[in-house]
Structure formats: structure tokens, C-alpha cells
PDB file of C-alpha atoms in Angstrom:
ATOM      1  CA  MET E   1     -59.216  92.649  22.181  1.00  0.00           C
ATOM      2  CA  ALA E   2     -61.251  92.401  18.979  1.00  0.00           C
ATOM      3  CA  SER E   3     -60.929  95.051  16.606  1.00  0.00           C
ATOM      4  CA  THR E   4     -63.631  95.913  14.127  1.00  0.00           C
ATOM      5  CA  ALA E   5     -62.747  96.547  10.613  1.00  0.00           C
ATOM      6  CA  SER E   6     -64.835  99.251   8.892  1.00  0.00           C
ATOM      7  CA  THR E   7     -65.676  98.791   5.219  1.00  0.00           C
ATOM      8  CA  GLY E   8     -65.914 101.800   3.052  1.00  0.00           C
ATOM      9  CA  VAL E   9     -68.627 101.650   0.369  1.00  0.00           C
ATOM     10  CA  GLU E  10     -68.011 103.568  -2.832  1.00  0.00           C
ATOM     11  CA  THR E  11     -71.075 105.270  -4.411  1.00  0.00           C
ATOM     12  CA  ALA E  12     -71.086 105.374  -8.142  1.00  0.00           C
ATOM     13  CA  THR E  13     -72.087 108.750  -9.671  1.00  0.00           C
ATOM     14  CA  THR E  14     -73.993 108.804 -12.918  1.00  0.00           C
ATOM     15  CA  VAL E  15     -72.968 111.481 -15.395  1.00  0.00           C
ATOM     16  CA  PRO E  16     -75.914 112.839 -17.374  1.00  0.00           C
ATOM     17  CA  PRO E  17     -75.448 112.708 -21.094  1.00  0.00           C
ATOM     18  CA  GLN E  18     -74.736 115.963 -22.798  1.00  0.00           C
ATOM     19  CA  ASN E  19     -77.159 117.590 -25.388  1.00  0.00           C
ATOM     20  CA  PRO E  20     -75.626 117.945 -28.737  1.00  0.00           C
ATOM     21  CA  THR E  21     -74.761 121.396 -29.525  1.00  0.00           C
ATOM     22  CA  VAL E  22     -76.193 123.419 -32.448  1.00  0.00           C
ATOM     23  CA  ARG E  23     -73.078 122.812 -34.559  1.00  0.00           C
ATOM     24  CA  GLN E  24     -73.361 119.067 -34.020  1.00  0.00           C
ATOM     25  CA  ARG E  25     -77.064 119.172 -35.023  1.00  0.00           C
ATOM     26  CA  VAL E  26     -76.118 121.091 -38.196  1.00  0.00           C
ATOM     27  CA  ASN E  27     -73.379 118.542 -38.965  1.00  0.00           C
ATOM     28  CA  ASP E  28     -75.754 115.620 -38.366  1.00  0.00           C
ATOM     29  CA  PHE E  29     -78.233 117.211 -40.757  1.00  0.00           C
ATOM     30  CA  CYS E  30     -75.691 117.821 -43.389  1.00  0.00           C
ATOM     31  CA  THR E  31     -74.477 114.296 -43.186  1.00  0.00           C
ATOM     32  CA  PHE E  32     -78.199 113.015 -43.611  1.00  0.00           C
ATOM     33  CA  VAL E  33     -78.481 115.311 -46.661  1.00  0.00           C
ATOM     34  CA  TYR E  34     -75.309 113.957 -48.161  1.00  0.00           C
ATOM     35  CA  ASN E  35     -73.099 111.338 -46.785  1.00  0.00           C
ATOM     36  CA  SER E  36     -69.802 111.148 -48.628  1.00  0.00           C
ATOM     37  CA  GLU E  37     -68.780 108.163 -46.934  1.00  0.00           C
ATOM     38  CA  GLU E  38     -71.708 105.894 -47.981  1.00  0.00           C
ATOM     39  CA  GLY E  39     -72.497 108.009 -51.064  1.00  0.00           C
ATOM     40  CA  SER E  40     -76.156 108.577 -49.959  1.00  0.00           C
ATOM     41  CA  VAL E  41     -78.560 111.454 -50.313  1.00  0.00           C
ATOM     42  CA  LEU E  42     -81.298 111.870 -47.750  1.00  0.00           C
ATOM     43  CA  GLY E  43     -80.490 108.349 -46.436  1.00  0.00           C
ATOM     44  CA  ARG E  44     -80.598 106.586 -49.701  1.00  0.00           C
ATOM     45  CA  THR E  45     -78.015 105.557 -52.199  1.00  0.00           C
ATOM     46  CA  GLY E  46     -78.294 106.297 -55.894  1.00  0.00           C
ATOM     47  CA  LYS E  47     -79.217 102.712 -56.582  1.00  0.00           C
ATOM     48  CA  SER E  48     -82.047 102.860 -53.770  1.00  0.00           C
ATOM     49  CA  TRP E  49     -83.378 106.111 -55.261  1.00  0.00           C
ATOM     50  CA  ALA E  50     -83.528 104.583 -58.777  1.00  0.00           C
ATOM     51  CA  GLN E  51     -85.328 101.501 -57.556  1.00  0.00           C
ATOM     52  CA  ILE E  52     -87.992 103.479 -55.592  1.00  0.00           C
ATOM     53  CA  GLY E  53     -88.360 105.904 -58.438  1.00  0.00           C
ATOM     54  CA  ILE E  54     -89.053 103.164 -60.903  1.00  0.00           C
ATOM     55  CA  PHE E  55     -91.489 101.532 -58.496  1.00  0.00           C
ATOM     56  CA  TYR E  56     -93.698 104.805 -57.937  1.00  0.00           C
ATOM     57  CA  LEU E  57     -93.335 105.502 -61.743  1.00  0.00           C
ATOM     58  CA  ILE E  58     -94.882 102.175 -62.687  1.00  0.00           C
ATOM     59  CA  TYR E  59     -97.402 102.383 -59.780  1.00  0.00           C
ATOM     60  CA  TYR E  60     -98.875 105.842 -60.617  1.00  0.00           C
ATOM     61  CA  SER E  61     -98.663 105.010 -64.403  1.00  0.00           C
ATOM     62  CA  CYS E  62    -100.896 102.017 -63.844  1.00  0.00           C
ATOM     63  CA  LEU E  63    -103.108 104.045 -61.464  1.00  0.00           C
ATOM     64  CA  SER E  64    -103.499 106.909 -64.037  1.00  0.00           C
ATOM     65  CA  ALA E  65    -104.092 104.340 -66.808  1.00  0.00           C
ATOM     66  CA  PHE E  66    -106.940 102.580 -64.679  1.00  0.00           C
ATOM     67  CA  PHE E  67    -108.578 106.064 -63.986  1.00  0.00           C
ATOM     68  CA  ALA E  68    -108.414 107.002 -67.605  1.00  0.00           C
ATOM     69  CA  GLY E  69    -109.855 103.766 -68.726  1.00  0.00           C
ATOM     70  CA  MET E  70    -112.780 104.102 -66.179  1.00  0.00           C
ATOM     71  CA  MET E  71    -113.416 107.682 -67.395  1.00  0.00           C
ATOM     72  CA  ALA E  72    -113.345 106.487 -71.056  1.00  0.00           C
ATOM     73  CA  ILE E  73    -115.899 103.707 -70.364  1.00  0.00           C
ATOM     74  CA  PHE E  74    -118.051 106.203 -68.287  1.00  0.00           C
ATOM     75  CA  TYR E  75    -118.077 108.741 -71.163  1.00  0.00           C
ATOM     76  CA  GLN E  76    -119.128 106.064 -73.592  1.00  0.00           C
ATOM     77  CA  THR E  77    -122.323 105.573 -71.726  1.00  0.00           C
ATOM     78  CA  LEU E  78    -123.296 109.318 -71.835  1.00  0.00           C
ATOM     79  CA  ASP E  79    -125.387 111.190 -74.284  1.00  0.00           C
ATOM     80  CA  TRP E  80    -124.450 114.933 -74.530  1.00  0.00           C
ATOM     81  CA  ASN E  81    -128.099 115.671 -75.585  1.00  0.00           C
ATOM     82  CA  TYR E  82    -130.002 113.377 -73.128  1.00  0.00           C
ATOM     83  CA  PRO E  83    -129.377 113.037 -69.409  1.00  0.00           C
ATOM     84  CA  ARG E  84    -128.529 109.579 -68.104  1.00  0.00           C
ATOM     85  CA  LEU E  85    -131.175 109.536 -65.445  1.00  0.00           C
ATOM     86  CA  GLN E  86    -134.684 110.420 -66.540  1.00  0.00           C
ATOM     87  CA  GLY E  87    -138.283 110.050 -65.155  1.00  0.00           C
ATOM     88  CA  PRO E  88    -138.541 108.849 -61.634  1.00  0.00           C
ATOM     89  CA  ASP E  89    -134.746 108.096 -61.377  1.00  0.00           C
ATOM     90  CA  THR E  90    -134.018 111.892 -61.180  1.00  0.00           C
ATOM     91  CA  LEU E  91    -133.440 113.866 -58.162  1.00  0.00           C
ATOM     92  CA  LEU E  92    -136.580 115.904 -58.737  1.00  0.00           C
ATOM     93  CA  LYS E  93    -138.713 112.752 -59.146  1.00  0.00           C
ATOM     94  CA  GLN E  94    -140.527 114.256 -62.326  1.00  0.00           C
ATOM     95  CA  ASN E  95    -141.951 116.862 -59.922  1.00  0.00           C
ATOM     96  CA  PRO E  96    -140.629 120.332 -60.651  1.00  0.00           C
ATOM     97  CA  GLY E  97    -139.808 122.765 -57.897  1.00  0.00           C
ATOM     98  CA  LEU E  98    -140.469 126.385 -57.868  1.00  0.00           C
ATOM     99  CA  GLY E  99    -137.820 129.168 -57.517  1.00  0.00           C
ATOM    100  CA  PHE E 100    -138.030 132.869 -57.015  1.00  0.00           C
ATOM    101  CA  ARG E 101    -136.031 136.126 -57.544  1.00  0.00           C
ATOM    102  CA  PRO E 102    -134.511 138.253 -56.166  1.00  0.00           C
ATOM    103  CA  ILE E 103    -132.044 136.358 -53.939  1.00  0.00           C
ATOM    104  CA  PRO E 104    -129.100 138.630 -53.760  1.00  0.00           C
ATOM    105  CA  ASP E 105    -127.974 136.884 -50.567  1.00  0.00           C
ATOM    106  CA  VAL E 106    -128.180 133.050 -50.659  1.00  0.00           C
ATOM    107  CA  GLN E 107    -128.272 132.916 -46.903  1.00  0.00           C
ATOM    108  CA  THR E 108    -131.681 134.467 -46.565  1.00  0.00           C
ATOM    109  CA  THR E 109    -135.046 134.264 -48.181  1.00  0.00           C
ATOM    110  CA  LEU E 110    -136.103 137.596 -46.767  1.00  0.00           C
ATOM    111  CA  VAL E 111    -137.096 140.333 -49.145  1.00  0.00           C
ATOM    112  CA  ARG E 112    -137.064 143.481 -47.200  1.00  0.00           C
ATOM    113  CA  PHE E 113    -136.913 147.165 -48.307  1.00  0.00           C
ATOM    114  CA  VAL E 114    -138.069 150.684 -47.592  1.00  0.00           C
ATOM    115  CA  LYS E 115    -140.543 152.051 -49.967  1.00  0.00           C
ATOM    116  CA  ALA E 116    -139.139 154.792 -52.229  1.00  0.00           C
ATOM    117  CA  ASP E 117    -135.646 154.287 -50.648  1.00  0.00           C
ATOM    118  CA  ALA E 118    -133.407 153.027 -53.653  1.00  0.00           C
ATOM    119  CA  SER E 119    -130.533 152.264 -51.500  1.00  0.00           C
ATOM    120  CA  THR E 120    -132.612 149.523 -49.665  1.00  0.00           C
ATOM    121  CA  TYR E 121    -134.069 147.860 -52.822  1.00  0.00           C
ATOM    122  CA  SER E 122    -131.418 148.291 -55.525  1.00  0.00           C
ATOM    123  CA  PRO E 123    -129.779 144.910 -54.700  1.00  0.00           C
ATOM    124  CA  TYR E 124    -133.135 143.243 -55.364  1.00  0.00           C
ATOM    125  CA  THR E 125    -133.915 145.179 -58.689  1.00  0.00           C
ATOM    126  CA  ASP E 126    -130.396 144.711 -59.800  1.00  0.00           C
ATOM    127  CA  HIS E 127    -130.613 140.904 -59.160  1.00  0.00           C
ATOM    128  CA  ILE E 128    -133.942 140.651 -61.062  1.00  0.00           C
ATOM    129  CA  GLN E 129    -132.481 142.622 -63.973  1.00  0.00           C
ATOM    130  CA  ALA E 130    -129.363 140.585 -64.140  1.00  0.00           C
ATOM    131  CA  TYR E 131    -131.515 137.393 -64.393  1.00  0.00           C
ATOM    132  CA  LEU E 132    -133.696 138.911 -67.093  1.00  0.00           C
ATOM    133  CA  GLU E 133    -130.724 139.845 -69.237  1.00  0.00           C
ATOM    134  CA  TYR E 134    -130.273 136.106 -69.727  1.00  0.00           C
ATOM    135  CA  TYR E 135    -133.481 136.329 -71.712  1.00  0.00           C
ATOM    136  CA  GLU E 136    -132.871 139.701 -73.277  1.00  0.00           C
ATOM    137  CA  ASN E 137    -129.472 138.821 -74.706  1.00  0.00           C
ATOM    138  CA  GLN E 138    -130.413 135.365 -75.993  1.00  0.00           C
ATOM    139  CA  ASN E 139    -128.831 135.575 -79.457  1.00  0.00           C
ATOM    140  CA  LEU E 140    -131.468 133.258 -80.686  1.00  0.00           C
ATOM    141  CA  GLY E 141    -130.798 133.722 -84.314  1.00  0.00           C
ATOM    142  CA  PRO E 142    -133.391 134.212 -87.110  1.00  0.00           C
ATOM    143  CA  GLN E 143    -136.977 133.265 -86.455  1.00  0.00           C
ATOM    144  CA  ASP E 144    -137.332 131.485 -89.931  1.00  0.00           C
ATOM    145  CA  GLY E 145    -135.223 128.343 -89.858  1.00  0.00           C
ATOM    146  CA  GLY E 146    -133.377 129.360 -86.680  1.00  0.00           C
ATOM    147  CA  THR E 147    -133.185 127.613 -83.376  1.00  0.00           C
ATOM    148  CA  VAL E 148    -136.272 129.343 -81.803  1.00  0.00           C
ATOM    149  CA  ALA E 149    -139.882 128.937 -82.761  1.00  0.00           C
ATOM    150  CA  ASP E 150    -142.548 131.744 -82.882  1.00  0.00           C
ATOM    151  CA  CYS E 151    -145.097 130.404 -80.401  1.00  0.00           C
ATOM    152  CA  ASP E 152    -147.157 133.714 -80.103  1.00  0.00           C
ATOM    153  CA  SER E 153    -150.201 132.009 -82.040  1.00  0.00           C
ATOM    154  CA  VAL E 154    -149.990 128.772 -80.130  1.00  0.00           C
ATOM    155  CA  THR E 155    -152.848 128.511 -77.651  1.00  0.00           C
ATOM    156  CA  GLY E 156    -152.568 124.826 -76.614  1.00  0.00           C
ATOM    157  CA  ARG E 157    -149.793 122.240 -76.702  1.00  0.00           C
ATOM    158  CA  ARG E 158    -147.301 122.234 -79.463  1.00  0.00           C
ATOM    159  CA  PRO E 159    -147.060 119.403 -81.938  1.00  0.00           C
ATOM    160  CA  GLU E 160    -144.299 116.981 -81.298  1.00  0.00           C
ATOM    161  CA  LYS E 161    -142.629 117.810 -84.593  1.00  0.00           C
ATOM    162  CA  ASP E 162    -141.879 121.356 -83.278  1.00  0.00           C
ATOM    163  CA  TRP E 163    -140.241 120.168 -80.046  1.00  0.00           C
ATOM    164  CA  ASP E 164    -136.689 120.434 -81.454  1.00  0.00           C
ATOM    165  CA  LYS E 165    -136.948 124.172 -81.241  1.00  0.00           C
ATOM    166  CA  ALA E 166    -137.500 126.211 -78.058  1.00  0.00           C
ATOM    167  CA  CYS E 167    -140.280 128.782 -77.676  1.00  0.00           C
ATOM    168  CA  ARG E 168    -139.017 132.292 -77.474  1.00  0.00           C
ATOM    169  CA  PHE E 169    -140.394 133.787 -74.105  1.00  0.00           C
ATOM    170  CA  ASP E 170    -141.093 137.464 -74.786  1.00  0.00           C
ATOM    171  CA  LEU E 171    -140.551 139.534 -71.585  1.00  0.00           C
ATOM    172  CA  THR E 172    -142.348 142.536 -72.794  1.00  0.00           C
ATOM    173  CA  ALA E 173    -145.553 140.664 -73.814  1.00  0.00           C
ATOM    174  CA  ASN E 174    -145.647 138.332 -70.753  1.00  0.00           C
ATOM    175  CA  LEU E 175    -144.431 140.244 -67.718  1.00  0.00           C
ATOM    176  CA  GLY E 176    -146.504 143.230 -67.783  1.00  0.00           C
ATOM    177  CA  ALA E 177    -145.866 146.901 -67.794  1.00  0.00           C
ATOM    178  CA  ASP E 178    -145.379 147.424 -64.116  1.00  0.00           C
ATOM    179  CA  CYS E 179    -142.940 144.528 -63.541  1.00  0.00           C
ATOM    180  CA  VAL E 180    -140.069 146.137 -65.573  1.00  0.00           C
ATOM    181  CA  LYS E 181    -136.908 147.860 -64.851  1.00  0.00           C
ATOM    182  CA  GLN E 182    -138.090 151.311 -65.688  1.00  0.00           C
ATOM    183  CA  GLN E 183    -140.732 150.943 -63.092  1.00  0.00           C
ATOM    184  CA  THR E 184    -138.162 149.475 -60.611  1.00  0.00           C
ATOM    185  CA  PHE E 185    -140.164 146.180 -60.715  1.00  0.00           C
ATOM    186  CA  GLY E 186    -142.707 147.961 -58.452  1.00  0.00           C
ATOM    187  CA  PHE E 187    -140.243 148.340 -55.388  1.00  0.00           C
ATOM    188  CA  ASP E 188    -140.129 152.179 -55.473  1.00  0.00           C
ATOM    189  CA  ASP E 189    -144.134 151.992 -55.018  1.00  0.00           C
ATOM    190  CA  GLY E 190    -143.990 149.516 -52.286  1.00  0.00           C
ATOM    191  CA  MET E 191    -145.704 147.034 -54.618  1.00  0.00           C
ATOM    192  CA  PRO E 192    -142.771 144.572 -55.402  1.00  0.00           C
ATOM    193  CA  CYS E 193    -142.755 142.171 -58.322  1.00  0.00           C
ATOM    194  CA  ILE E 194    -141.327 138.723 -57.410  1.00  0.00           C
ATOM    195  CA  LEU E 195    -140.123 136.604 -60.253  1.00  0.00           C
ATOM    196  CA  LEU E 196    -141.084 132.910 -60.215  1.00  0.00           C
ATOM    197  CA  LYS E 197    -139.766 130.101 -62.318  1.00  0.00           C
ATOM    198  CA  LEU E 198    -140.090 126.384 -62.540  1.00  0.00           C
ATOM    199  CA  ASN E 199    -137.110 124.007 -62.393  1.00  0.00           C
ATOM    200  CA  LYS E 200    -136.331 122.389 -65.581  1.00  0.00           C
ATOM    201  CA  ILE E 201    -136.831 118.631 -65.927  1.00  0.00           C
ATOM    202  CA  PHE E 202    -135.947 116.771 -69.095  1.00  0.00           C
ATOM    203  CA  ASP E 203    -138.942 115.526 -71.042  1.00  0.00           C
ATOM    204  CA  TRP E 204    -141.476 116.613 -68.566  1.00  0.00           C
ATOM    205  CA  GLN E 205    -144.900 117.756 -69.712  1.00  0.00           C
ATOM    206  CA  PRO E 206    -147.627 119.131 -67.413  1.00  0.00           C
ATOM    207  CA  GLU E 207    -150.979 117.482 -67.250  1.00  0.00           C
ATOM    208  CA  SER E 208    -154.030 119.596 -67.523  1.00  0.00           C
ATOM    209  CA  TYR E 209    -156.937 119.735 -65.152  1.00  0.00           C
ATOM    210  CA  THR E 210    -160.492 119.470 -66.520  1.00  0.00           C
ATOM    211  CA  ASN E 211    -163.384 121.880 -65.318  1.00  0.00           C
ATOM    212  CA  ASN E 212    -164.359 119.035 -62.942  1.00  0.00           C
ATOM    213  CA  THR E 213    -160.940 118.331 -61.388  1.00  0.00           C
ATOM    214  CA  VAL E 214    -159.621 121.857 -60.883  1.00  0.00           C
ATOM    215  CA  PRO E 215    -158.765 122.415 -57.192  1.00  0.00           C
ATOM    216  CA  ALA E 216    -161.050 124.904 -55.414  1.00  0.00           C
ATOM    217  CA  GLU E 217    -158.163 127.176 -54.402  1.00  0.00           C
ATOM    218  CA  ILE E 218    -157.381 128.183 -58.050  1.00  0.00           C
ATOM    219  CA  ALA E 219    -160.785 127.628 -59.684  1.00  0.00           C
ATOM    220  CA  ASP E 220    -161.198 131.491 -60.043  1.00  0.00           C
ATOM    221  CA  ILE E 221    -157.728 131.950 -61.712  1.00  0.00           C
ATOM    222  CA  TRP E 222    -157.134 128.674 -63.696  1.00  0.00           C
ATOM    223  CA  GLU E 223    -156.844 128.806 -67.473  1.00  0.00           C
ATOM    224  CA  PRO E 224    -156.626 125.779 -69.621  1.00  0.00           C
ATOM    225  CA  TYR E 225    -153.041 124.738 -70.934  1.00  0.00           C
ATOM    226  CA  HIS E 226    -151.567 126.696 -68.121  1.00  0.00           C
ATOM    227  CA  ILE E 227    -149.692 125.680 -64.969  1.00  0.00           C
ATOM    228  CA  THR E 228    -151.394 127.993 -62.546  1.00  0.00           C
ATOM    229  CA  VAL E 229    -149.437 129.879 -60.037  1.00  0.00           C
ATOM    230  CA  LYS E 230    -150.844 131.134 -56.766  1.00  0.00           C
ATOM    231  CA  CYS E 231    -149.139 132.891 -53.714  1.00  0.00           C
ATOM    232  CA  GLU E 232    -150.671 133.281 -50.428  1.00  0.00           C
ATOM    233  CA  GLY E 233    -149.886 133.829 -46.816  1.00  0.00           C
ATOM    234  CA  GLU E 234    -148.719 130.719 -44.844  1.00  0.00           C
ATOM    235  CA  ASN E 235    -150.556 131.616 -41.542  1.00  0.00           C
ATOM    236  CA  PRO E 236    -153.847 133.270 -40.990  1.00  0.00           C
ATOM    237  CA  SER E 237    -152.015 136.513 -40.001  1.00  0.00           C
ATOM    238  CA  ASP E 238    -150.089 136.429 -43.221  1.00  0.00           C
ATOM    239  CA  VAL E 239    -153.381 135.890 -45.232  1.00  0.00           C
ATOM    240  CA  ASP E 240    -154.763 139.156 -43.623  1.00  0.00           C
ATOM    241  CA  ASN E 241    -151.469 141.124 -44.285  1.00  0.00           C
ATOM    242  CA  ILE E 242    -150.531 139.952 -47.714  1.00  0.00           C
ATOM    243  CA  GLY E 243    -153.050 141.910 -49.648  1.00  0.00           C
ATOM    244  CA  PRO E 244    -154.183 141.306 -53.347  1.00  0.00           C
ATOM    245  CA  ILE E 245    -151.676 139.766 -55.815  1.00  0.00           C
ATOM    246  CA  GLU E 246    -151.516 140.094 -59.662  1.00  0.00           C
ATOM    247  CA  TYR E 247    -149.776 137.567 -61.858  1.00  0.00           C
ATOM    248  CA  TYR E 248    -148.165 138.214 -65.198  1.00  0.00           C
ATOM    249  CA  PRO E 249    -148.940 136.360 -67.390  1.00  0.00           C
ATOM    250  CA  GLN E 250    -152.259 135.791 -65.545  1.00  0.00           C
ATOM    251  CA  GLY E 251    -152.642 132.299 -66.426  1.00  0.00           C
ATOM    252  CA  GLY E 252    -149.178 131.116 -65.190  1.00  0.00           C
ATOM    253  CA  PHE E 253    -146.777 128.952 -67.256  1.00  0.00           C
ATOM    254  CA  HIS E 254    -148.043 128.113 -70.580  1.00  0.00           C
ATOM    255  CA  PHE E 255    -147.910 124.516 -71.742  1.00  0.00           C
ATOM    256  CA  LYS E 256    -146.325 125.556 -75.047  1.00  0.00           C
ATOM    257  CA  TYR E 257    -142.795 126.034 -73.392  1.00  0.00           C
ATOM    258  CA  PHE E 258    -142.770 122.304 -72.484  1.00  0.00           C
ATOM    259  CA  PRO E 259    -141.199 119.803 -72.627  1.00  0.00           C
ATOM    260  CA  PHE E 260    -137.541 120.772 -72.173  1.00  0.00           C
ATOM    261  CA  LEU E 261    -135.430 118.563 -74.380  1.00  0.00           C
ATOM    262  CA  ASN E 262    -132.147 120.383 -73.975  1.00  0.00           C
ATOM    263  CA  GLN E 263    -133.109 122.581 -77.041  1.00  0.00           C
ATOM    264  CA  GLN E 264    -130.483 125.118 -78.041  1.00  0.00           C
ATOM    265  CA  VAL E 265    -131.055 128.584 -76.291  1.00  0.00           C
ATOM    266  CA  TYR E 266    -134.026 127.210 -74.295  1.00  0.00           C
ATOM    267  CA  ARG E 267    -135.417 129.688 -71.821  1.00  0.00           C
ATOM    268  CA  SER E 268    -137.755 128.568 -69.014  1.00  0.00           C
ATOM    269  CA  PRO E 269    -141.101 130.450 -68.846  1.00  0.00           C
ATOM    270  CA  LEU E 270    -141.464 133.130 -65.968  1.00  0.00           C
ATOM    271  CA  VAL E 271    -144.165 134.581 -63.943  1.00  0.00           C
ATOM    272  CA  MET E 272    -144.270 137.810 -62.030  1.00  0.00           C
ATOM    273  CA  ALA E 273    -146.249 137.965 -58.864  1.00  0.00           C
ATOM    274  CA  ARG E 274    -146.935 141.645 -58.012  1.00  0.00           C
ATOM    275  CA  PHE E 275    -147.930 142.295 -54.498  1.00  0.00           C
ATOM    276  CA  ILE E 276    -150.324 145.265 -54.489  1.00  0.00           C
ATOM    277  CA  LYS E 277    -150.828 146.096 -50.987  1.00  0.00           C
ATOM    278  CA  PRO E 278    -148.696 144.285 -48.405  1.00  0.00           C
ATOM    279  CA  MET E 279    -149.099 145.500 -44.916  1.00  0.00           C
ATOM    280  CA  PRO E 280    -146.269 147.862 -44.237  1.00  0.00           C
ATOM    281  CA  GLY E 281    -143.802 147.196 -41.429  1.00  0.00           C
ATOM    282  CA  VAL E 282    -145.132 143.531 -40.981  1.00  0.00           C
ATOM    283  CA  LEU E 283    -143.071 140.436 -41.862  1.00  0.00           C
ATOM    284  CA  ILE E 284    -145.269 138.276 -44.111  1.00  0.00           C
ATOM    285  CA  MET E 285    -144.632 134.611 -44.592  1.00  0.00           C
ATOM    286  CA  VAL E 286    -145.305 133.848 -48.392  1.00  0.00           C
ATOM    287  CA  GLN E 287    -145.807 130.584 -50.082  1.00  0.00           C
ATOM    288  CA  CYS E 288    -146.191 130.179 -53.840  1.00  0.00           C
ATOM    289  CA  LYS E 289    -147.447 126.944 -55.556  1.00  0.00           C
ATOM    290  CA  ALA E 290    -147.522 125.724 -59.121  1.00  0.00           C
ATOM    291  CA  TYR E 291    -150.586 123.697 -60.023  1.00  0.00           C
ATOM    292  CA  ALA E 292    -151.009 120.981 -62.608  1.00  0.00           C
ATOM    293  CA  ARG E 293    -152.317 117.319 -62.288  1.00  0.00           C
ATOM    294  CA  ASN E 294    -148.818 115.885 -62.221  1.00  0.00           C
ATOM    295  CA  ILE E 295    -147.335 118.422 -59.771  1.00  0.00           C
ATOM    296  CA  ARG E 296    -147.543 117.308 -56.189  1.00  0.00           C
ATOM    297  CA  HIS E 297    -146.909 119.596 -53.211  1.00  0.00           C
ATOM    298  CA  ASN E 298    -144.902 118.691 -50.297  1.00  0.00           C
ATOM    299  CA  VAL E 299    -143.965 121.309 -47.479  1.00  0.00           C
ATOM    300  CA  LEU E 300    -141.061 119.500 -46.042  1.00  0.00           C
ATOM    301  CA  GLU E 301    -139.458 118.740 -49.572  1.00  0.00           C
ATOM    302  CA  LYS E 302    -140.595 122.092 -50.952  1.00  0.00           C
ATOM    303  CA  ALA E 303    -141.999 120.091 -54.021  1.00  0.00           C
ATOM    304  CA  GLY E 304    -144.005 122.236 -56.368  1.00  0.00           C
ATOM    305  CA  MET E 305    -143.723 125.288 -54.171  1.00  0.00           C
ATOM    306  CA  VAL E 306    -141.460 127.901 -52.760  1.00  0.00           C
ATOM    307  CA  HIS E 307    -141.280 129.971 -49.630  1.00  0.00           C
ATOM    308  CA  PHE E 308    -139.970 133.472 -48.903  1.00  0.00           C
ATOM    309  CA  GLU E 309    -140.563 136.244 -46.529  1.00  0.00           C
ATOM    310  CA  LEU E 310    -141.740 139.840 -47.505  1.00  0.00           C
ATOM    311  CA  MET E 311    -141.397 142.987 -45.426  1.00  0.00           C
ATOM    312  CA  VAL E 312    -142.054 146.501 -46.695  1.00  0.00           C
ATOM    313  CA  ASP E 313    -141.004 149.264 -44.317  1.00  0.00           C
TER     314      ASP E 313
END
């Protein structure tokens, strides 16, 4: 009789590894910070720390010396009185842009206020006044032998020998009696005065029109030796709503304030555009342009012009 032998198979059981306890983790970290057996700190011996310290000291010293050398060479090429890039190489390409005030909020170009409500227009008047204080507190020094020239009698261009001094821009004489702080720059009457200025371009001079070359759109307001300024509505509806506009000074930016040669206490000439009867409760798109023979206008680049919106409630 055959007997069958049964074979028993043993199954191996795998014991999962145990997670280190918090105490073990703390001990491991303390050992990493300082290992007394190996004499190491943060995994490095004193010799290793010295080697890597010397390496980075030399590396960053050489890097600093290289940077300082490049800066020294760069500053040797600069003139503190004259910009390195001039003429067509500048960002403005010898074509000044036009700016305006007030802009109490740089995120918007809308000038909106309620007539006779000071709480709505005070941010605008405060911003204009703050800008004009830059002209009022000039500390220009004595007129005779000082750093500023008396240009009240100049009717054309100034001779080149006088370009080292800046012309004083007299706010009272140039910006009119209605566009002053005492009259709230016209905002209280619903006839706001908007301040316009040209960007400064080193050694740039405006070129004058002649009687035969004056553009038709400014023929009625153009004056010789002036950069004429004209504001108008952008769209036909804006033209109907914008109303008449007065300019102070009437001719615009006089040639006697140019060129800008980084003269001490130089102040750019200003023009106030006073909107006499803007249609109330209507948003008006306004576009102001500066006119000279060498000022080109480009809507996309905002060259020679500026855009803002006006709304009087």
C-alpha cells in the first residue's frame, strides 16, 4: 500500500520597518548639527568648512572686484552735465511729448468733479498747486549774476551766449488771473484749468513756422516764436460738447525757454487750458497737441500730444 507523504510549505512573513520615533528624529538632528565622534558641524569638519569658506571668499571677492571695475569704467564714460544719449538716440527721438495735470490717480486720466462741490475737486486743485509750488519755491538766487536770466523782454530766441542760464517762468504773469489757487483753478465755477507741459529733451529747440507753413488748424491762434497748443474733442460729439477754450499764455510755449541744457534750477514752461463751457454731465474725450515744425504727432505713440477725459457734473 503506497503512502503519500505530505510536504508542509512554510510562508515567510515580512515585518514592516518601524518609523523612527520623535526622540530618534531629535537625536539624528542633533547628531547632524554636531557629531562628536567625527568632530563635524552640519555634516562638515572644521577643515572642510575652512576650505569652502576660503573658496567662496575668493569667488565673491573676484566677483565684486569685477563688478566694481565695470562700474568704474562705465562712470568714466558719463558726463554729469550732458546725457550720454542725445538726438535721435534718445527714447523720445527728439520729439517732445505733452503732459497734463492734475493726475492725482496715476491709474486714470479722467478729470471728473461736481461744480461748486469742493470735496470732489480738491484732489485736483491740490495736485496742481503742489506742482506749481515747484516753481514758486525755486530759490533761484539773485537775478544779477545768479543762475537764472530775466527773460521778460525777450520776444524771440535767446542768443546762445545766454543759454547757460535758465529763464524764470513767472506764474503770475503767464498763467492768467483765473487759473490760480485763489480761484480754485476754475473748478468751483465748472470752468477747470488744465495744466499742460512739454517733456524736457536735452539740447532740443523748436523750429518755427512761417506765415505760409502754419497748419490750418492753428492759423487763428499761432504766434511767432511760440510752440502753439490746441485742445479739441477727439470725436464729433466731443467737439460739440467741449465748448470754447482759453490758453494762458495765449501763444503757448515761448521759444525763449529752450533749449534745455541741464541748467541749474531750470523750469519747463507751462500752459493753462481753461475750459469755459464744457457740457455738464457728459464725458468728453480731450486731445491736446503741441505745434512746431519739428514736432510730429502720432496717436499710437502719443507723440506731441496728450489725451485725457473731462466730465463736469
